[in-house]
XYZ file of C-alpha atoms in Angstrom:
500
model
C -17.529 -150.459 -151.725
C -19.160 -151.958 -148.870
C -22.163 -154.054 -149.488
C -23.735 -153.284 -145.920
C -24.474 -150.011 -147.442
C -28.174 -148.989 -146.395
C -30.796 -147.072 -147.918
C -32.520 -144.495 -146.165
C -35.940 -144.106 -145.362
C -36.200 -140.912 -146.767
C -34.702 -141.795 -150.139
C -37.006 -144.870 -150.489
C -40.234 -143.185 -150.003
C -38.432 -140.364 -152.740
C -37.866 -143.563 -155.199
C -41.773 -144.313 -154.523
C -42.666 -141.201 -155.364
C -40.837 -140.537 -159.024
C -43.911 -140.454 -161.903
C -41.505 -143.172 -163.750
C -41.580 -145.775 -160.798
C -45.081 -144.585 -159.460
C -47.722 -146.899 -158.500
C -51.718 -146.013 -157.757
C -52.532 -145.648 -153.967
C -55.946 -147.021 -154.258
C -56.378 -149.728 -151.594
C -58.079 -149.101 -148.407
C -57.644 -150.933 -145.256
C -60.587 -153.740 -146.240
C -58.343 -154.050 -149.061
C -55.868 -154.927 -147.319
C -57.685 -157.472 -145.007
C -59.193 -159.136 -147.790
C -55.867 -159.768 -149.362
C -54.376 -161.193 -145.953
C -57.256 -163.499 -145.491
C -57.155 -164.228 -148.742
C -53.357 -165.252 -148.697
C -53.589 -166.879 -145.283
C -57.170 -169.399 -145.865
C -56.094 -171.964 -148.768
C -54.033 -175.089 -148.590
C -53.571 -174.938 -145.257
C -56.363 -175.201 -143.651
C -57.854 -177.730 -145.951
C -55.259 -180.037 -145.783
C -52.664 -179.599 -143.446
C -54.963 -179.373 -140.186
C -55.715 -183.154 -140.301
C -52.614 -184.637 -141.431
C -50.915 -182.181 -138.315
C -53.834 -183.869 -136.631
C -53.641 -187.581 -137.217
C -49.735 -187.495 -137.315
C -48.333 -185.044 -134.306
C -50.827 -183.339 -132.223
C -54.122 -185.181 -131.834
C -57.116 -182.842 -130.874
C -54.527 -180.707 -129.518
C -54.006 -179.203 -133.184
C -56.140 -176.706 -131.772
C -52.917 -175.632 -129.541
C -50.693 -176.093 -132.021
C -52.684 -173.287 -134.383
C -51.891 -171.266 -131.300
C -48.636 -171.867 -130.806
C -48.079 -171.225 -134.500
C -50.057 -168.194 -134.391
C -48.112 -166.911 -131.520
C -44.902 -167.008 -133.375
C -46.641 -165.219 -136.283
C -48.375 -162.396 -134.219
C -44.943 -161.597 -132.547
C -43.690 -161.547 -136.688
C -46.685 -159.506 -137.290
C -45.860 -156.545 -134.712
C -42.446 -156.129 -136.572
C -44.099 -155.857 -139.966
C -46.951 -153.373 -138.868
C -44.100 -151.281 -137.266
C -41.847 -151.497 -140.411
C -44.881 -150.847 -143.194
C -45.966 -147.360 -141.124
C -42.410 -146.063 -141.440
C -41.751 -147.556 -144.744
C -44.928 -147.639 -146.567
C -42.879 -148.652 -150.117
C -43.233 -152.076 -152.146
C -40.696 -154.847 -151.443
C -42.369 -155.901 -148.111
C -39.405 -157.803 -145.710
C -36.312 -156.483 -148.651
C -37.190 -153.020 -148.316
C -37.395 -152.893 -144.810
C -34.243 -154.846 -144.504
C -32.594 -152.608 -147.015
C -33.375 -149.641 -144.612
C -32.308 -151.315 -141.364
C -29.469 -154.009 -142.174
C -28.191 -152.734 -145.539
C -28.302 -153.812 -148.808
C -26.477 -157.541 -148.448
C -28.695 -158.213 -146.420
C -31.488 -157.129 -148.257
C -30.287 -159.274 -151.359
C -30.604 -162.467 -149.561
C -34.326 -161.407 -148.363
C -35.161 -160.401 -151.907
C -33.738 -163.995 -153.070
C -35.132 -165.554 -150.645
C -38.953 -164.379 -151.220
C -38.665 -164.558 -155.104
C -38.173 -168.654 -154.235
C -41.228 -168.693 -151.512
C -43.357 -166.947 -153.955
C -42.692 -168.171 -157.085
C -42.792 -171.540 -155.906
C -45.409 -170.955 -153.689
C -47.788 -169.929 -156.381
C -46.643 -172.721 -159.338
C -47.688 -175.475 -156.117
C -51.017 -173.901 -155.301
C -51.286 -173.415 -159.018
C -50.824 -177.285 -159.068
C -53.097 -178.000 -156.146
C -55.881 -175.605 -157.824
C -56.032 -177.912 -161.032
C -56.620 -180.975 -159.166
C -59.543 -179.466 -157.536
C -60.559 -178.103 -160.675
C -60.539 -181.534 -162.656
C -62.861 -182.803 -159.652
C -65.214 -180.248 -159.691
C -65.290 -180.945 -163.901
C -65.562 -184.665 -162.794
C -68.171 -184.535 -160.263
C -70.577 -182.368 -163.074
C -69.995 -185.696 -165.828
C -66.767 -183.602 -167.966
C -64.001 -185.132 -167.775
C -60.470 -184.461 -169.304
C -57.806 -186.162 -170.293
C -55.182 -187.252 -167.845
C -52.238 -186.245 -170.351
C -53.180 -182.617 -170.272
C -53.756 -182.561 -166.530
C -51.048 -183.699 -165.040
C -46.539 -183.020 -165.405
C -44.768 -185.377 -167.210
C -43.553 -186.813 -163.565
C -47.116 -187.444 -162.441
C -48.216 -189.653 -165.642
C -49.410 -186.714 -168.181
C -47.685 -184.452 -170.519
C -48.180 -180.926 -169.116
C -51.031 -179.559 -166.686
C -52.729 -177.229 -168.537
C -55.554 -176.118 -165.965
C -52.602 -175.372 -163.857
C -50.819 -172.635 -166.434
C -54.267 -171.759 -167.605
C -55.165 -170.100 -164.099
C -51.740 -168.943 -163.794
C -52.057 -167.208 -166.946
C -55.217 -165.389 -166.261
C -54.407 -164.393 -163.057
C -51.477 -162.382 -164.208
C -53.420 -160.684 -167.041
C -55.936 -159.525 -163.679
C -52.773 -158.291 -162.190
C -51.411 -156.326 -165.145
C -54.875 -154.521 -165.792
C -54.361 -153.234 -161.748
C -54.001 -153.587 -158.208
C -57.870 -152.367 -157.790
C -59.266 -154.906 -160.236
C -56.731 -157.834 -158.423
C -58.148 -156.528 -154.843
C -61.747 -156.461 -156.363
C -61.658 -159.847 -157.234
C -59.770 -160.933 -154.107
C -62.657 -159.581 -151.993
C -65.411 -161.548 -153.566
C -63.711 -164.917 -153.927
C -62.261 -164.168 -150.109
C -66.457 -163.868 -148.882
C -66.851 -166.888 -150.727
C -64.486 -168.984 -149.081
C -65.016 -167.477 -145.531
C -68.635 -168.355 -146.295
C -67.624 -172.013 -146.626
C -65.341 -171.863 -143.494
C -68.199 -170.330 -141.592
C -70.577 -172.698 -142.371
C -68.250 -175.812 -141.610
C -68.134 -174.605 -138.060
C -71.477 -173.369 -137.564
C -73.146 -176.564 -139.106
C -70.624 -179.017 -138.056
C -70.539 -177.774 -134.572
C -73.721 -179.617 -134.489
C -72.371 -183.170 -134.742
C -69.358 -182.695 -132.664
C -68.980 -186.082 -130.096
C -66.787 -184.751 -127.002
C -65.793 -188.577 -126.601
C -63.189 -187.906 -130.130
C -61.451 -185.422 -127.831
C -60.539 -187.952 -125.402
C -57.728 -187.986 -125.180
C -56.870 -184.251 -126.027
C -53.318 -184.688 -126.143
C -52.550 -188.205 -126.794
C -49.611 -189.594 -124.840
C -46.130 -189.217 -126.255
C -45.202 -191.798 -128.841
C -41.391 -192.680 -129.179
C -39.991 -193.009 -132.296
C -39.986 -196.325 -134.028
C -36.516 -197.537 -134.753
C -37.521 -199.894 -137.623
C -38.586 -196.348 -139.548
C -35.684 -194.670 -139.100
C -34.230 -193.513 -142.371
C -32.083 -190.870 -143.598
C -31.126 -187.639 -141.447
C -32.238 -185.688 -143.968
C -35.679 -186.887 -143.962
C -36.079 -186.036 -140.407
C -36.440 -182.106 -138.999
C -32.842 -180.694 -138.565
C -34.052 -180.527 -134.705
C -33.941 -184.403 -134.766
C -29.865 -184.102 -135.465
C -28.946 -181.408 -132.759
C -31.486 -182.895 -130.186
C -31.995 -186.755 -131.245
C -35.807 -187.888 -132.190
C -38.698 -186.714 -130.021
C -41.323 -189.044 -131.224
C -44.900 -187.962 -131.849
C -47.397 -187.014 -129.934
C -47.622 -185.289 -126.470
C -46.010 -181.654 -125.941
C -43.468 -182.503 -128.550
C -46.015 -182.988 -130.784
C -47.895 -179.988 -130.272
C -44.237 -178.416 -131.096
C -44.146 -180.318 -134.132
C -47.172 -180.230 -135.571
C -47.512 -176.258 -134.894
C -43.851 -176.498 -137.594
C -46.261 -178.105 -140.083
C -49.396 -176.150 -139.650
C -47.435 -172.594 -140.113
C -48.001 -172.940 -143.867
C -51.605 -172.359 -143.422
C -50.730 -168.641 -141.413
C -48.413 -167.752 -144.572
C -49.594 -164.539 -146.538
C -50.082 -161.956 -144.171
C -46.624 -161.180 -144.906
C -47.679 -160.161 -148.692
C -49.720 -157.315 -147.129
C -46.473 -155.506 -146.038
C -45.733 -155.352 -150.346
C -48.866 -153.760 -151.156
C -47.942 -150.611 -148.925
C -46.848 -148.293 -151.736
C -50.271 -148.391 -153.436
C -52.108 -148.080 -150.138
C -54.056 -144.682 -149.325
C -53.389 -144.247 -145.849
C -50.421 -146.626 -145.076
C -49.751 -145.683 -141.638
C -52.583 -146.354 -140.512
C -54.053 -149.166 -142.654
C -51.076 -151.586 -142.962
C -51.272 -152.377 -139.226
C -54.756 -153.184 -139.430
C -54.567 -155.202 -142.496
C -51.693 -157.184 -141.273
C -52.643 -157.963 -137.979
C -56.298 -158.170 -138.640
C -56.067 -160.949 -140.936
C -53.787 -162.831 -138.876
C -56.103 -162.523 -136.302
C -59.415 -163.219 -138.182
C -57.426 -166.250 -139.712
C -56.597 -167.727 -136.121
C -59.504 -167.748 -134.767
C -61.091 -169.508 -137.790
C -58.582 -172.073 -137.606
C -58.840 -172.890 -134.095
C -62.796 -172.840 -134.367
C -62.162 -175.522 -137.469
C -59.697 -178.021 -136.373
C -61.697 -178.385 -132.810
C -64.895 -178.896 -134.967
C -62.796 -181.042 -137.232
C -61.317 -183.623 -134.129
C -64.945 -182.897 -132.670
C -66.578 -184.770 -135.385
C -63.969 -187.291 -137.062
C -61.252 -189.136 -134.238
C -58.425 -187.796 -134.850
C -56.632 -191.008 -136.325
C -59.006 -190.805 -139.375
C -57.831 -187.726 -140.617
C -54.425 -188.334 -142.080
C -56.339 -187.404 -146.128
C -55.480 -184.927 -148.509
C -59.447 -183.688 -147.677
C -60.051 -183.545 -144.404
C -62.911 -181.313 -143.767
C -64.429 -183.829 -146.933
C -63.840 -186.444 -144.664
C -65.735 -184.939 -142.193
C -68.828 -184.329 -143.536
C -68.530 -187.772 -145.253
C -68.472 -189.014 -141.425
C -71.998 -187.525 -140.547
C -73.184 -188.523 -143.744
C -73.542 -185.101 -145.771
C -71.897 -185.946 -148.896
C -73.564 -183.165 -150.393
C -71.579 -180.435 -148.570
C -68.339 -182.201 -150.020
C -69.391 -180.252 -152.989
C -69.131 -176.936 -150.955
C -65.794 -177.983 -149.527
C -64.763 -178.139 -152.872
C -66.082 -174.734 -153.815
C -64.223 -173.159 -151.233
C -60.618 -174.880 -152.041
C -60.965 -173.617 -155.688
C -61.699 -170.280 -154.128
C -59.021 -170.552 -151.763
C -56.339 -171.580 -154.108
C -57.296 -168.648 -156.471
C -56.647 -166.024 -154.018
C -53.684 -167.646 -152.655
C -52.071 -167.942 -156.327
C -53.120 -164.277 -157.308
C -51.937 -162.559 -154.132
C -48.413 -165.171 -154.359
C -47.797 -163.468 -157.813
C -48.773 -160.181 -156.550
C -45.831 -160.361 -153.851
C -43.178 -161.226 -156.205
C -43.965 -158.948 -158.469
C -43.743 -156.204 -156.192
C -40.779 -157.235 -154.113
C -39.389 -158.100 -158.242
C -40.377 -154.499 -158.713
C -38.570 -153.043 -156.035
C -35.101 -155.127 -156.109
C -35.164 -153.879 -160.536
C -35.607 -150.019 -159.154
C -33.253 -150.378 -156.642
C -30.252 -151.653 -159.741
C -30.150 -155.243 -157.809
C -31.846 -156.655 -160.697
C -31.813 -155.133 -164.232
C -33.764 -151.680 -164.071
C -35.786 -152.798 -167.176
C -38.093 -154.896 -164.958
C -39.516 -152.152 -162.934
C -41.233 -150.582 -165.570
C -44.699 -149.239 -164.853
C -47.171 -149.658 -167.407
C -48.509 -145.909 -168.392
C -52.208 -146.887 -168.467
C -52.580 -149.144 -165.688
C -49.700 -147.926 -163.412
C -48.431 -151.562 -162.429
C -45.065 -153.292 -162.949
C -45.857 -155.126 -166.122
C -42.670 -156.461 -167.135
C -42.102 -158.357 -163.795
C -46.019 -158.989 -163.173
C -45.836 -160.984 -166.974
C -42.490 -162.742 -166.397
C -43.540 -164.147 -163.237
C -46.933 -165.271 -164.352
C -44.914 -166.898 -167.521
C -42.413 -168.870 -164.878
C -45.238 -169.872 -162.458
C -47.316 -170.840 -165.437
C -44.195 -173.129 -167.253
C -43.054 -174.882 -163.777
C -46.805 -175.766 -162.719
C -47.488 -177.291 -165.671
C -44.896 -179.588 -165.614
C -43.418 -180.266 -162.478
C -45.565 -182.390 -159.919
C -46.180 -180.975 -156.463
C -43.794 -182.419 -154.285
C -41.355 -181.103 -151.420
C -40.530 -178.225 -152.609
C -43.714 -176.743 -151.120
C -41.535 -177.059 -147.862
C -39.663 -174.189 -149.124
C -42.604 -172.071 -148.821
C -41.979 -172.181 -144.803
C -38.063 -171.814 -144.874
C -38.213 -168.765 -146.900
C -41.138 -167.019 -145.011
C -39.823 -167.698 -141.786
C -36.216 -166.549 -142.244
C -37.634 -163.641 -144.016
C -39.587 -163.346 -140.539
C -36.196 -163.519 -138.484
C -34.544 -160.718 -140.166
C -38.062 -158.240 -139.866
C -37.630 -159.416 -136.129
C -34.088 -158.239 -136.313
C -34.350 -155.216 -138.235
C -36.901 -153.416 -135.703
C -34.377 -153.619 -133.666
C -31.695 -152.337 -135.538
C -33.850 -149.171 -137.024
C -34.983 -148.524 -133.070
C -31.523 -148.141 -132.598
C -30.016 -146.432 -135.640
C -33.350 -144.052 -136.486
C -35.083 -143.341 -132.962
C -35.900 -140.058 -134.359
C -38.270 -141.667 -137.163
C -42.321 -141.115 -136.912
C -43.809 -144.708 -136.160
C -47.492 -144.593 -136.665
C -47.391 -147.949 -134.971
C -44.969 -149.030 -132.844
C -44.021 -152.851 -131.445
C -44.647 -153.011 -127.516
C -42.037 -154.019 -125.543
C -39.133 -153.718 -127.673
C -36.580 -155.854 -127.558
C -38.324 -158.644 -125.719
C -41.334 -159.004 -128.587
C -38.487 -158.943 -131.152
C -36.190 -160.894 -129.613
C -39.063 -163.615 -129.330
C -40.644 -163.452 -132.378
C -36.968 -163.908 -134.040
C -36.705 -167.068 -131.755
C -39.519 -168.529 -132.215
C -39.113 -168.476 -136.106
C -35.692 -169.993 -135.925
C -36.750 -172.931 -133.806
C -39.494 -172.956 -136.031
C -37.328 -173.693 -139.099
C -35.177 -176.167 -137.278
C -38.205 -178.357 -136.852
C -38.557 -178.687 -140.893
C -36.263 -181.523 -142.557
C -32.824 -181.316 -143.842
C -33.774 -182.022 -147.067
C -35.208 -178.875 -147.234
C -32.303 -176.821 -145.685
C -30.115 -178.233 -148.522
C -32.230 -177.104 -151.096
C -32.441 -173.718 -149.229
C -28.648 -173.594 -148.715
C -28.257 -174.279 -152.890
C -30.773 -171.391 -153.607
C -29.089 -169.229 -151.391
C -25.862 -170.202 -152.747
C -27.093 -168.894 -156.195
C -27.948 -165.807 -154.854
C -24.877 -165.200 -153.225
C -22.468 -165.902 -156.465
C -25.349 -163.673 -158.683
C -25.257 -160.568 -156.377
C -21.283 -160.378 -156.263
C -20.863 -160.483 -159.805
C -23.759 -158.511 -160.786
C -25.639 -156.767 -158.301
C -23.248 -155.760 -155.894
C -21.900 -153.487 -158.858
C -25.043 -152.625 -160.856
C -27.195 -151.424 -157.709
C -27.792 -147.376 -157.701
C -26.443 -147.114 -154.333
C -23.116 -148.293 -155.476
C -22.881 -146.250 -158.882
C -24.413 -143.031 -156.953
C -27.531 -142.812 -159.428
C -30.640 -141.272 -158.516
C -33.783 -142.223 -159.467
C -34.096 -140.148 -162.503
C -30.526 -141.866 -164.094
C -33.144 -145.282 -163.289
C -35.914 -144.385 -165.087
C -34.088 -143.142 -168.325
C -32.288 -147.446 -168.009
C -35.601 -148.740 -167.625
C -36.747 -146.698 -171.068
């Protein structure tokens, strides 16, 4: 039994196409953008571009969204390739399951239920505190004990399970509905984006970009603390400091959470008209609508506030408080809710459908990838997930487990990177409606890049990743390992009869 078995090409798009396991191909390639832009715009780039600022990079953010960006786009290629020759759920596990074999694709599928799930209860948590401002600001106020966790002085967050809840009935009813809404609240927010640069290009002082890239800052030995506060670079390499080129480095580490979500396209493939052709496009067209955006925004950003004032949980806020607009606060506001309601609904989405695909496959029991007859959408793993993203925002502050977010998107980026390769080599006879140039060197990079990308986050957060993956290992040897179809021989009829 070898658990670097690998399943074909052929037989997943078969699996994707039994009426049992069948899901509607009904989004089109605008679909597709408006769920990658409406993954990508949220937290990120209303709160991590001036802390990245004030802390790292200066008004040389701006370069550090490129660097970032760069490291994504090479990701990117390696998706687009892998979605036009495997246009089936399960985004980086199925493709890893086709290329590197089934072990492998375990530890991707483990490692993306942890990014999303925990991805979506912190947004879920960041989207109530915007939500009890906006009631605030309009004279309603509500108690603090039923919006906030019991570790942040309240007794449960209900706003925050509230729009978890909701959001998972929108994804039950169907993918159209869920891509429906994503569209409108996605104009909405790009509206507010827009008109931050547009009108705040107009109060931009040149003199707040002087110095561009502020001289390199040692570190302080009087903060030194423990090793596993620090980026896991820090131990191999010793401190860098802040500031300077390092600090572009480091603050393009932070600022990658705001270019997560383009990713999620790649699980929407199997209910996608015309995958070949419009998984590319919605993959690397949001990245690349998304980049230029936040370039545009942290230059107008450093333009308008020095860079040193920017280390708030608000930053664009700040801004406009600067030039004495308090009135477009309220818009900034507007556009966070918006934000973080995509973000959440399109995080669920994700696991669900790499969920989905891991319970069809026999890693995880077969019952989960039911497909509701009406609506033609995993139900059973759409519900559970809004029920555990729902139970841990409500009572568990935010905190650093967002960092986990980035861990598990970027080594799910590594092994994409890795498994282009692989398949180029193992199935050069497959049809690749899109194919990554200059293979291996855009590979080879892109896997890089991601890897020194992680080493720049702290240990604490490679523990915790170490523990999760831990769990996953000692769960798929006593129960996966034997339970998937590949190593009982079933086929995908013997599936659907389980999941009855």
């Amino acid at each position: 039994m070898s658990i670097m078995r690998v399943k074909s090409v052929e037989q997943s798009i078969h699996d994707a196409e039994a009426p049992e396991f069948r899901l509607r191909r009904v989004l089109r390639a605008v679909d597709l953008l408006g769920i990658g832009i409406g993954a990508i715009i949220g937290t990120g780039i209303f709160v991590l571009t001036g802390v990245a600022a004030a802390t790292d990079a200066g008004p040389g953010i701006s370069i550090s969204f490129v660097i970032s960006g760069i490291a994504c786009g090479l990701a990117a290629l390696c998706y687009a390739e892998f979605a036009s020759v495997v246009p089936v759920a399960g985004s980086a596990y199925t493709f890893s399951y086709a290329s590197l074999g089934e072990f492998m694709a375990w530890l991707i599928g483990w490692d993306l239920m942890l990014e999303f799930v925990i991805g979506a209860s912190t947004v879920s948590v960041g989207w109530s505190q915007y939500f009890v401002e906006a009631l605030s600001a309009v004279g309603l106020e509500l108690p603090e004990s039923l919006t906030a966790a019991p570790g942040a002085g309240g007794a449960v967050n209900l706003p925050a399970a509230i729009i978890a809840l909701l959001l998972t009935v929108v994804l039950v009813v169907g993918i159209r509905l869920s891509a429906s809404v994503t569209n409108v609240v996605v104009a909405i927010k790009l509206a507010v984006v827009l008109f931050f640069i547009i009108f705040g290009a107009f109060f931009v002082k040149t003199a707040n970009w002087d110095p561009f890239i502020p001289p390199h800052q040692p570190p302080d030995p009087a903060e030194s603390g423990s090793a596993l506060n620090d980026p896991l670079i820090n131990a191999i390499f010793g401190s860098t400091g802040s500031f300077g080129v390092s600090g572009l480095v480091a603050g393009a580490a932070l600022v990658f959470f705001a270019y997560i979500g383009f990713d999620i396209v790649a699980s929407g493939a199997e209910e996608t008209r015309r995958p070949q052709r419009d998984m590319p496009i919605g993959i690397l067209g949001s990245l690349a609508i998304c980049s230029i955006l936040y370039v545009l925004v942290s230059l107008v950003m450093t333009g308008i506030v020095r860079y040193d004032k920017l280390d708030t949980a608000a930053p664009m806020a700040t801004a406009f408080q600067a030039i004495g607009a308090p009135w477009a606060v309220g818009l900034v506001s507007l556009g966070a809710i918006a934000g973080l309601t995509t973000v959440i609904l399109i995080l669920m989405l994700g696991q669900a459908r790499v969920g989905f695909a891991m319970a069809r496959d026999g890693l995880l029991p077969v019952y989960f990838a039911k497909v509701h007859s009406k609506y033609r959408t995993p139900y059973r793993i759409t519900v559970i997930t809004g029920v555990v993203v729902a139970i841990i925002a409500s009572l568990t502050p935010i905190d650093v487990l967002a960092e986990m977010t980035n861990i598990g998107t970027l080594f799910a980026f590594v092994l994409v990177s890795i498994g282009v390769l692989v398949m180029r080599r193992t199935r050069p006879d497959l049809p690749r409606a899109f194919r990554v140039p200059l293979v291996p060197v855009v590979p080879v990079l892109a896997a890089l890049a991601c890897f020194y990308l992680m080493l720049n986050l702290e240990g604490w957060t490679w523990l915790r990743f170490g523990i999760w993956m831990a769990l996953g290992l000692l769960i798929y040897f006593v129960y996966s390992m034997h339970r998937s179809r590949l190593a009982r021989g079933e086929t995908i009829e013997d599936a659907a009869d389980e999941a009855d």
